[in-house]
Short mmCIF file of C-alpha atoms in Angstrom, two decimals:
data_model
loop_
_atom_site.label_atom_id
_atom_site.label_comp_id
_atom_site.label_asym_id
_atom_site.label_seq_id
_atom_site.Cartn_x
_atom_site.Cartn_y
_atom_site.Cartn_z
CA UNK W 395 -47.99 -13.78 -121.42
CA UNK W 396 -48.80 -11.86 -118.20
CA UNK W 397 -47.80 -8.42 -119.59
CA UNK W 398 -49.92 -9.06 -122.68
CA UNK W 399 -52.96 -10.06 -120.61
CA UNK W 400 -52.43 -7.00 -118.41
CA UNK W 401 -52.12 -4.63 -121.38
CA UNK W 402 -55.19 -6.13 -123.06
CA UNK W 403 -57.17 -5.73 -119.84
CA UNK W 404 -56.14 -2.08 -119.55
CA UNK W 405 -57.13 -1.37 -123.17
CA UNK W 406 -60.55 -2.96 -122.63
CA UNK W 407 -61.09 -0.97 -119.42
CA UNK W 408 -59.99 2.28 -121.09
CA UNK W 409 -62.19 1.62 -124.13
CA UNK W 410 -65.14 0.97 -121.81
CA UNK W 411 -64.50 4.24 -119.98
CA UNK W 412 -64.24 6.28 -123.19
CA UNK W 413 -67.39 4.67 -124.60
CA UNK W 414 -69.26 5.40 -121.36
CA UNK W 415 -68.12 9.03 -121.53
CA UNK W 416 -69.33 9.21 -125.15
CA UNK W 417 -72.71 7.71 -124.20
CA UNK W 418 -73.00 10.09 -121.22
CA UNK W 419 -73.43 7.25 -118.73
CA UNK W 420 -73.28 8.03 -115.01
CA UNK W 421 -69.87 7.41 -113.39
CA UNK W 422 -68.31 6.64 -116.80
CA UNK W 423 -64.75 6.13 -115.52
CA UNK W 424 -65.92 3.38 -113.17
CA UNK W 425 -69.00 1.89 -114.84
CA UNK W 426 -67.47 1.73 -118.32
CA UNK W 427 -64.40 -0.33 -117.29
CA UNK W 428 -66.52 -2.53 -115.01
CA UNK W 429 -69.05 -3.45 -117.68
CA UNK W 430 -66.52 -3.84 -120.47
CA UNK W 431 -64.20 -6.00 -118.36
CA UNK W 432 -66.99 -8.13 -116.90
CA UNK W 433 -68.52 -8.74 -120.34
CA UNK W 434 -65.22 -9.79 -121.90
CA UNK W 435 -64.19 -11.92 -118.92
CA UNK W 436 -67.53 -13.76 -118.96
CA UNK W 437 -67.01 -14.35 -122.69
CA UNK W 438 -63.72 -16.06 -121.90
CA UNK W 439 -61.04 -13.41 -122.46
CA UNK W 440 -58.00 -14.12 -120.27
CA UNK W 441 -57.20 -10.54 -119.27
CA UNK W 442 -56.04 -9.70 -115.77
CA UNK W 443 -56.09 -6.84 -113.27
CA UNK W 444 -53.42 -7.52 -110.62
CA UNK W 445 -54.12 -6.77 -106.96
CA UNK W 446 -51.58 -3.87 -106.82
CA UNK W 447 -53.60 -1.99 -109.43
CA UNK W 448 -56.78 -2.51 -107.44
CA UNK W 449 -54.92 -1.24 -104.37
CA UNK W 450 -53.78 1.81 -106.34
CA UNK W 451 -57.37 2.59 -107.27
CA UNK W 452 -58.46 2.26 -103.65
CA UNK W 453 -55.57 4.50 -102.58
CA UNK W 454 -56.83 7.23 -104.93
CA UNK W 455 -60.35 6.96 -103.53
CA UNK W 456 -59.24 6.92 -99.89
CA UNK W 457 -56.89 9.88 -100.32
CA UNK W 458 -59.37 11.97 -102.31
CA UNK W 459 -62.11 11.34 -99.74
CA UNK W 460 -59.88 12.40 -96.87
CA UNK W 461 -59.30 15.77 -98.51
CA UNK W 462 -62.99 16.63 -98.01
CA UNK W 463 -62.83 16.58 -94.20
CA UNK W 464 -62.15 20.22 -93.37
CA UNK W 465 -62.83 21.29 -89.76
CA UNK W 466 -66.18 22.75 -90.80
CA UNK W 467 -67.17 19.51 -92.55
CA UNK W 468 -66.13 17.39 -89.56
CA UNK W 469 -68.41 19.48 -87.37
CA UNK W 470 -71.23 18.93 -89.86
CA UNK W 471 -70.65 15.16 -89.83
CA UNK W 472 -70.52 15.02 -86.01
CA UNK W 473 -73.85 16.86 -85.87
CA UNK W 474 -75.38 13.89 -87.72
CA UNK W 475 -73.75 11.18 -85.60
CA UNK W 476 -77.10 9.65 -84.46
CA UNK W 477 -78.14 9.03 -88.08
CA UNK W 478 -74.72 7.55 -88.86
CA UNK W 479 -74.95 5.24 -85.83
CA UNK W 480 -78.38 4.10 -86.99
CA UNK W 481 -76.81 3.44 -90.39
CA UNK W 482 -74.30 1.13 -88.68
CA UNK W 483 -77.02 -1.06 -87.13
CA UNK W 484 -79.36 -1.21 -90.13
CA UNK W 485 -77.13 -3.51 -92.27
CA UNK W 486 -77.03 -6.09 -89.46
CA UNK W 487 -80.83 -6.36 -89.68
CA UNK W 488 -80.54 -6.74 -93.44
CA UNK W 489 -78.03 -9.54 -92.94
CA UNK W 490 -80.51 -11.50 -90.83
CA UNK W 491 -83.22 -11.10 -93.45
CA UNK W 492 -80.84 -12.09 -96.25
CA UNK W 493 -79.65 -15.19 -94.41
CA UNK W 494 -83.25 -16.40 -94.17
CA UNK W 495 -83.76 -15.84 -97.91
CA UNK W 496 -80.47 -17.56 -98.78
CA UNK W 497 -81.25 -20.63 -96.72
CA UNK W 498 -84.76 -20.95 -98.05
CA UNK W 499 -84.27 -20.23 -101.75
CA UNK W 500 -80.58 -20.89 -102.44
CA UNK W 501 -80.52 -24.01 -100.22
CA UNK W 502 -77.17 -23.19 -98.61
CA UNK W 503 -76.02 -23.88 -95.04
CA UNK W 504 -76.50 -21.21 -92.39
CA UNK W 505 -72.88 -20.05 -92.21
CA UNK W 506 -72.70 -19.60 -95.98
CA UNK W 507 -76.03 -17.75 -95.97
CA UNK W 508 -74.93 -15.49 -93.09
CA UNK W 509 -71.61 -14.37 -94.53
CA UNK W 510 -73.06 -14.06 -98.04
CA UNK W 511 -75.49 -11.42 -96.78
CA UNK W 512 -73.29 -9.45 -94.36
CA UNK W 513 -72.86 -6.03 -95.94
CA UNK W 514 -69.19 -5.51 -95.19
CA UNK W 515 -66.21 -5.50 -97.50
CA UNK W 516 -66.35 -8.51 -99.83
CA UNK W 517 -62.78 -9.59 -99.06
CA UNK W 518 -63.27 -9.17 -95.30
CA UNK W 519 -66.49 -11.21 -95.39
CA UNK W 520 -64.77 -13.95 -97.39
CA UNK W 521 -62.00 -14.10 -94.79
CA UNK W 522 -64.53 -14.39 -91.97
CA UNK W 523 -66.45 -17.01 -93.94
CA UNK W 524 -63.30 -19.12 -94.26
CA UNK W 525 -62.74 -19.00 -90.48
CA UNK W 526 -66.26 -20.27 -89.85
CA UNK W 527 -66.35 -23.05 -92.44
CA UNK W 528 -68.64 -21.41 -95.01
CA UNK W 529 -68.50 -22.12 -98.74
CA UNK W 530 -66.05 -19.45 -99.95
CA UNK W 531 -66.98 -19.64 -103.63
CA UNK W 532 -70.65 -19.09 -102.88
CA UNK W 533 -69.95 -16.26 -100.44
CA UNK W 534 -67.75 -14.53 -103.03
CA UNK W 535 -70.40 -15.07 -105.73
CA UNK W 536 -73.14 -13.52 -103.60
CA UNK W 537 -71.04 -10.43 -102.84
CA UNK W 538 -70.05 -10.07 -106.50
CA UNK W 539 -73.73 -10.09 -107.51
CA UNK W 540 -74.57 -7.51 -104.83
CA UNK W 541 -71.79 -5.12 -105.80
CA UNK W 542 -72.48 -5.44 -109.52
CA UNK W 543 -76.19 -4.73 -109.13
CA UNK W 544 -75.70 -1.81 -106.73
CA UNK W 545 -73.12 -0.18 -108.98
CA UNK W 546 -75.31 -0.68 -112.05
CA UNK W 547 -78.65 0.35 -110.53
CA UNK W 548 -77.90 3.25 -108.16
CA UNK W 549 -76.05 5.67 -110.49
CA UNK W 550 -78.65 5.27 -113.25
CA UNK W 551 -81.51 5.87 -110.80
CA UNK W 552 -79.82 8.98 -109.43
CA UNK W 553 -79.13 10.26 -112.94
CA UNK W 554 -82.81 9.77 -113.82
CA UNK W 555 -83.81 11.43 -110.54
CA UNK W 556 -81.80 14.51 -111.48
CA UNK W 557 -80.47 15.32 -108.00
CA UNK W 558 -76.79 15.78 -108.90
CA UNK W 559 -75.28 18.79 -107.12
CA UNK W 560 -78.03 18.96 -104.50
CA UNK W 561 -75.61 18.53 -101.55
CA UNK W 562 -72.17 19.65 -102.80
CA UNK W 563 -68.99 19.44 -100.73
CA UNK W 564 -65.64 20.92 -101.70
CA UNK W 565 -62.29 19.34 -100.79
CA UNK W 566 -59.91 21.26 -98.56
CA UNK W 567 -57.71 22.37 -101.45
CA UNK W 568 -58.11 22.48 -105.21
CA UNK W 569 -54.47 23.38 -105.96
CA UNK W 570 -52.02 20.73 -107.14
CA UNK W 571 -48.62 21.41 -105.57
CA UNK W 572 -45.92 18.95 -106.78
CA UNK W 573 -43.79 18.90 -103.57
CA UNK W 574 -46.93 18.71 -101.43
CA UNK W 575 -48.36 15.98 -103.67
CA UNK W 576 -45.18 13.94 -103.30
CA UNK W 577 -45.40 14.21 -99.49
CA UNK W 578 -49.12 13.38 -99.53
CA UNK W 579 -48.47 10.26 -101.63
CA UNK W 580 -45.64 9.16 -99.33
CA UNK W 581 -47.65 9.61 -96.14
CA UNK W 582 -50.84 7.98 -97.41
CA UNK W 583 -49.00 5.02 -98.95
CA UNK W 584 -47.08 4.48 -95.71
CA UNK W 585 -50.38 4.48 -93.84
CA UNK W 586 -51.83 1.93 -96.28
CA UNK W 587 -48.87 -0.40 -95.77
CA UNK W 588 -49.19 0.03 -92.00
CA UNK W 589 -52.91 -0.83 -92.09
CA UNK W 590 -52.17 -3.87 -94.28
CA UNK W 591 -49.37 -4.98 -91.94
CA UNK W 592 -51.76 -4.74 -88.98
CA UNK W 593 -54.36 -6.69 -91.00
CA UNK W 594 -56.96 -3.93 -90.68
CA UNK W 595 -59.96 -3.96 -93.04
CA UNK W 596 -59.74 -2.21 -96.42
CA UNK W 597 -56.19 -0.93 -95.75
CA UNK W 598 -55.74 0.81 -99.10
CA UNK W 599 -58.88 2.87 -98.53
CA UNK W 600 -58.93 3.42 -94.79
CA UNK W 601 -55.18 3.99 -94.38
CA UNK W 602 -54.93 6.86 -96.89
CA UNK W 603 -58.31 8.16 -95.74
CA UNK W 604 -57.09 8.37 -92.14
CA UNK W 605 -53.93 10.31 -93.05
CA UNK W 606 -55.55 12.66 -95.57
CA UNK W 607 -58.45 13.31 -93.21
CA UNK W 608 -56.08 13.89 -90.28
CA UNK W 609 -54.16 16.49 -92.27
CA UNK W 610 -57.26 18.20 -93.65
CA UNK W 611 -58.99 18.45 -90.27
CA UNK W 612 -55.91 20.33 -89.02
CA UNK W 613 -56.09 22.73 -91.98
CA UNK W 614 -52.92 21.24 -93.49
CA UNK W 615 -53.36 21.43 -97.28
CA UNK W 616 -50.46 19.68 -98.97
CA UNK W 617 -52.01 19.29 -102.40
CA UNK W 618 -55.09 18.23 -104.32
CA UNK W 619 -55.01 15.14 -106.50
CA UNK W 620 -54.79 15.88 -110.24
CA UNK W 621 -58.00 15.18 -112.15
CA UNK W 622 -56.26 12.53 -114.26
CA UNK W 623 -55.31 10.65 -111.08
CA UNK W 624 -58.89 10.74 -109.83
CA UNK W 625 -60.22 9.44 -113.16
CA UNK W 626 -57.49 6.80 -113.21
CA UNK W 627 -58.46 5.63 -109.74
CA UNK W 628 -62.07 5.19 -110.81
CA UNK W 629 -60.91 3.27 -113.89
CA UNK W 630 -58.82 0.92 -111.74
CA UNK W 631 -61.75 0.32 -109.35
CA UNK W 632 -64.10 -0.49 -112.24
CA UNK W 633 -61.50 -2.69 -113.95
CA UNK W 634 -60.80 -4.65 -110.75
CA UNK W 635 -64.52 -5.17 -110.08
CA UNK W 636 -65.11 -6.44 -113.61
CA UNK W 637 -62.11 -8.76 -113.35
CA UNK W 638 -63.89 -10.87 -110.72
CA UNK W 639 -66.17 -12.47 -113.29
CA UNK W 640 -65.46 -15.70 -115.16
CA UNK W 641 -67.14 -17.78 -117.89
CA UNK W 642 -70.21 -19.50 -116.50
CA UNK W 643 -70.40 -17.14 -113.52
CA UNK W 644 -74.17 -16.74 -113.75
CA UNK W 645 -74.75 -20.42 -114.62
CA UNK W 646 -72.59 -21.95 -111.87
CA UNK W 647 -75.18 -21.65 -109.08
CA UNK W 648 -78.33 -20.11 -110.59
CA UNK W 649 -80.44 -20.31 -107.43
CA UNK W 650 -77.70 -18.57 -105.43
CA UNK W 651 -77.26 -15.84 -108.05
CA UNK W 652 -81.01 -15.23 -108.30
CA UNK W 653 -81.43 -15.16 -104.52
CA UNK W 654 -78.47 -12.77 -104.14
CA UNK W 655 -80.05 -10.54 -106.78
CA UNK W 656 -83.41 -10.65 -104.98
CA UNK W 657 -81.72 -9.82 -101.68
CA UNK W 658 -79.83 -6.91 -103.26
CA UNK W 659 -82.94 -5.37 -104.79
CA UNK W 660 -84.88 -5.84 -101.56
CA UNK W 661 -81.98 -4.28 -99.60
CA UNK W 662 -81.97 -1.28 -101.93
CA UNK W 663 -85.70 -0.76 -101.39
CA UNK W 664 -85.44 -1.15 -97.62
CA UNK W 665 -82.41 1.18 -97.52
CA UNK W 666 -84.38 3.82 -99.40
CA UNK W 667 -87.25 3.39 -96.94
CA UNK W 668 -84.84 3.63 -94.00
CA UNK W 669 -83.37 6.84 -95.46
CA UNK W 670 -86.90 8.27 -95.77
CA UNK W 671 -87.31 7.58 -92.06
CA UNK W 672 -83.97 9.15 -91.15
CA UNK W 673 -84.74 12.32 -93.10
CA UNK W 674 -87.47 13.07 -90.55
CA UNK W 675 -84.80 13.45 -87.84
CA UNK W 676 -81.98 15.20 -89.68
CA UNK W 677 -81.45 17.99 -92.19
CA UNK W 678 -79.28 15.84 -94.48
CA UNK W 679 -80.89 15.76 -97.96
CA UNK W 680 -82.70 12.53 -98.82
CA UNK W 681 -80.45 11.62 -101.80
CA UNK W 682 -77.37 11.82 -99.55
CA UNK W 683 -79.04 9.63 -96.93
CA UNK W 684 -80.02 7.07 -99.55
CA UNK W 685 -76.43 6.89 -100.80
CA UNK W 686 -75.23 6.60 -97.21
CA UNK W 687 -77.50 3.64 -96.43
CA UNK W 688 -77.22 1.89 -99.81
CA UNK W 689 -75.70 -1.62 -99.43
CA UNK W 690 -72.65 -0.99 -101.62
CA UNK W 691 -68.92 -0.79 -100.98
CA UNK W 692 -67.10 2.28 -99.66
CA UNK W 693 -65.25 2.96 -102.91
CA UNK W 694 -68.25 2.58 -105.20
CA UNK W 695 -70.65 4.66 -103.10
CA UNK W 696 -68.05 7.33 -102.35
CA UNK W 697 -67.28 7.68 -106.06
CA UNK W 698 -71.01 7.99 -106.74
CA UNK W 699 -71.35 10.71 -104.08
CA UNK W 700 -68.29 12.55 -105.39
CA UNK W 701 -69.31 12.52 -109.04
CA UNK W 702 -72.92 13.47 -108.26
CA UNK W 703 -71.88 16.04 -105.59
CA UNK W 704 -74.06 14.49 -102.92
CA UNK W 705 -72.58 14.98 -99.46
CA UNK W 706 -69.27 13.16 -99.92
CA UNK W 707 -68.12 13.40 -96.25
CA UNK W 708 -71.47 12.26 -94.85
CA UNK W 709 -71.73 9.35 -97.31
CA UNK W 710 -68.13 8.40 -96.53
CA UNK W 711 -68.81 8.51 -92.77
CA UNK W 712 -71.87 6.28 -93.21
CA UNK W 713 -69.99 3.65 -95.19
CA UNK W 714 -66.71 3.66 -93.24
CA UNK W 715 -68.46 3.27 -89.88
CA UNK W 716 -70.85 0.67 -91.31
CA UNK W 717 -68.04 -1.42 -92.76
CA UNK W 718 -65.92 -1.34 -89.60
CA UNK W 719 -68.96 -2.15 -87.43
CA UNK W 720 -70.08 -5.03 -89.66
CA UNK W 721 -66.56 -6.49 -89.79
CA UNK W 722 -66.37 -6.37 -85.97
CA UNK W 723 -69.81 -7.81 -85.15
CA UNK W 724 -70.53 -10.27 -87.98
CA UNK W 725 -68.43 -13.09 -86.51
CA UNK W 726 -69.64 -12.78 -82.89
CA UNK W 727 -73.26 -12.41 -84.03
CA UNK W 728 -72.93 -15.51 -86.21
CA UNK W 729 -71.66 -17.53 -83.24
CA UNK W 730 -74.46 -16.18 -81.02
CA UNK W 731 -77.22 -16.97 -83.53
CA UNK W 732 -75.64 -20.31 -84.35
CA UNK W 733 -75.61 -21.36 -80.69
CA UNK W 734 -79.24 -20.26 -80.32
CA UNK W 735 -80.28 -22.27 -83.38
CA UNK W 736 -78.42 -25.32 -82.04
CA UNK W 737 -80.12 -24.98 -78.65
CA UNK W 738 -83.55 -24.85 -80.30
CA UNK W 739 -83.01 -28.13 -82.14
CA UNK W 740 -84.80 -31.07 -80.48
#
């Protein structure tokens, strides 16, 4: 039964990708599988996307991003370190705002509200939520709503805006060399396993990213990734995102879903406003800054930047540093705020 459910899920994801390509949708190899899989899962189809396939998709994204960090690009990113640091702090402020909205409109406890609105990796936030006694199902639901809306809204807005190619970046090498590719795969996979073994966040993105970036910054060009691998990685990411949804997902906790949607839209607007402020202090184009501050995941926003040719290294730096920072400070900040709220109670 499992192989059949797996094969059916792959066919649905592939059909969604091909239809999205035919309809000229933005990010067709990610959005098509996501929408097709989510729609069929919500309708009750028992397809499946196993975790190793999701990891494979993240490996593709992490490795391909690392290949952009040539020495010249690293210097460019370092020049914009103040803006990237500001982008690390901004999501923490959004989390505080979101927690207030969640408590007031979704009627959830403070810990559930806090971890539902922290803009880190969904799996990392769920793990932190479990440690602090939050409602895991509601935290996971809120993050699923956020990711779905960001992935659906942002690419379409950027396509309508017509800014694709405004801030292009080229990877360190465009040549596919089979022996070099084999070595690149071996090194990046080993790094992913090491990151997972050390329980570091997003190991299948950050591990390969660290190795590929380390090689590229030293002008070591083993190989590019074949185009079919890049498209396949996007398909696996979209498929795995769509696989999170189940029948009754949007009916299970309507006030939570609506509040999470409101928070996501508000976060997108505030992020755009924050990017407009940052553009006054840096020469990074506004579309790149908006992508860098958008409250989405590393993989989804990096794919968007790559496909639209909008400052891939800068967007990656924004989201990697933001995610690591949020993962590190969300727990301690929760305990600090929680103690303060307890002290204020009569």
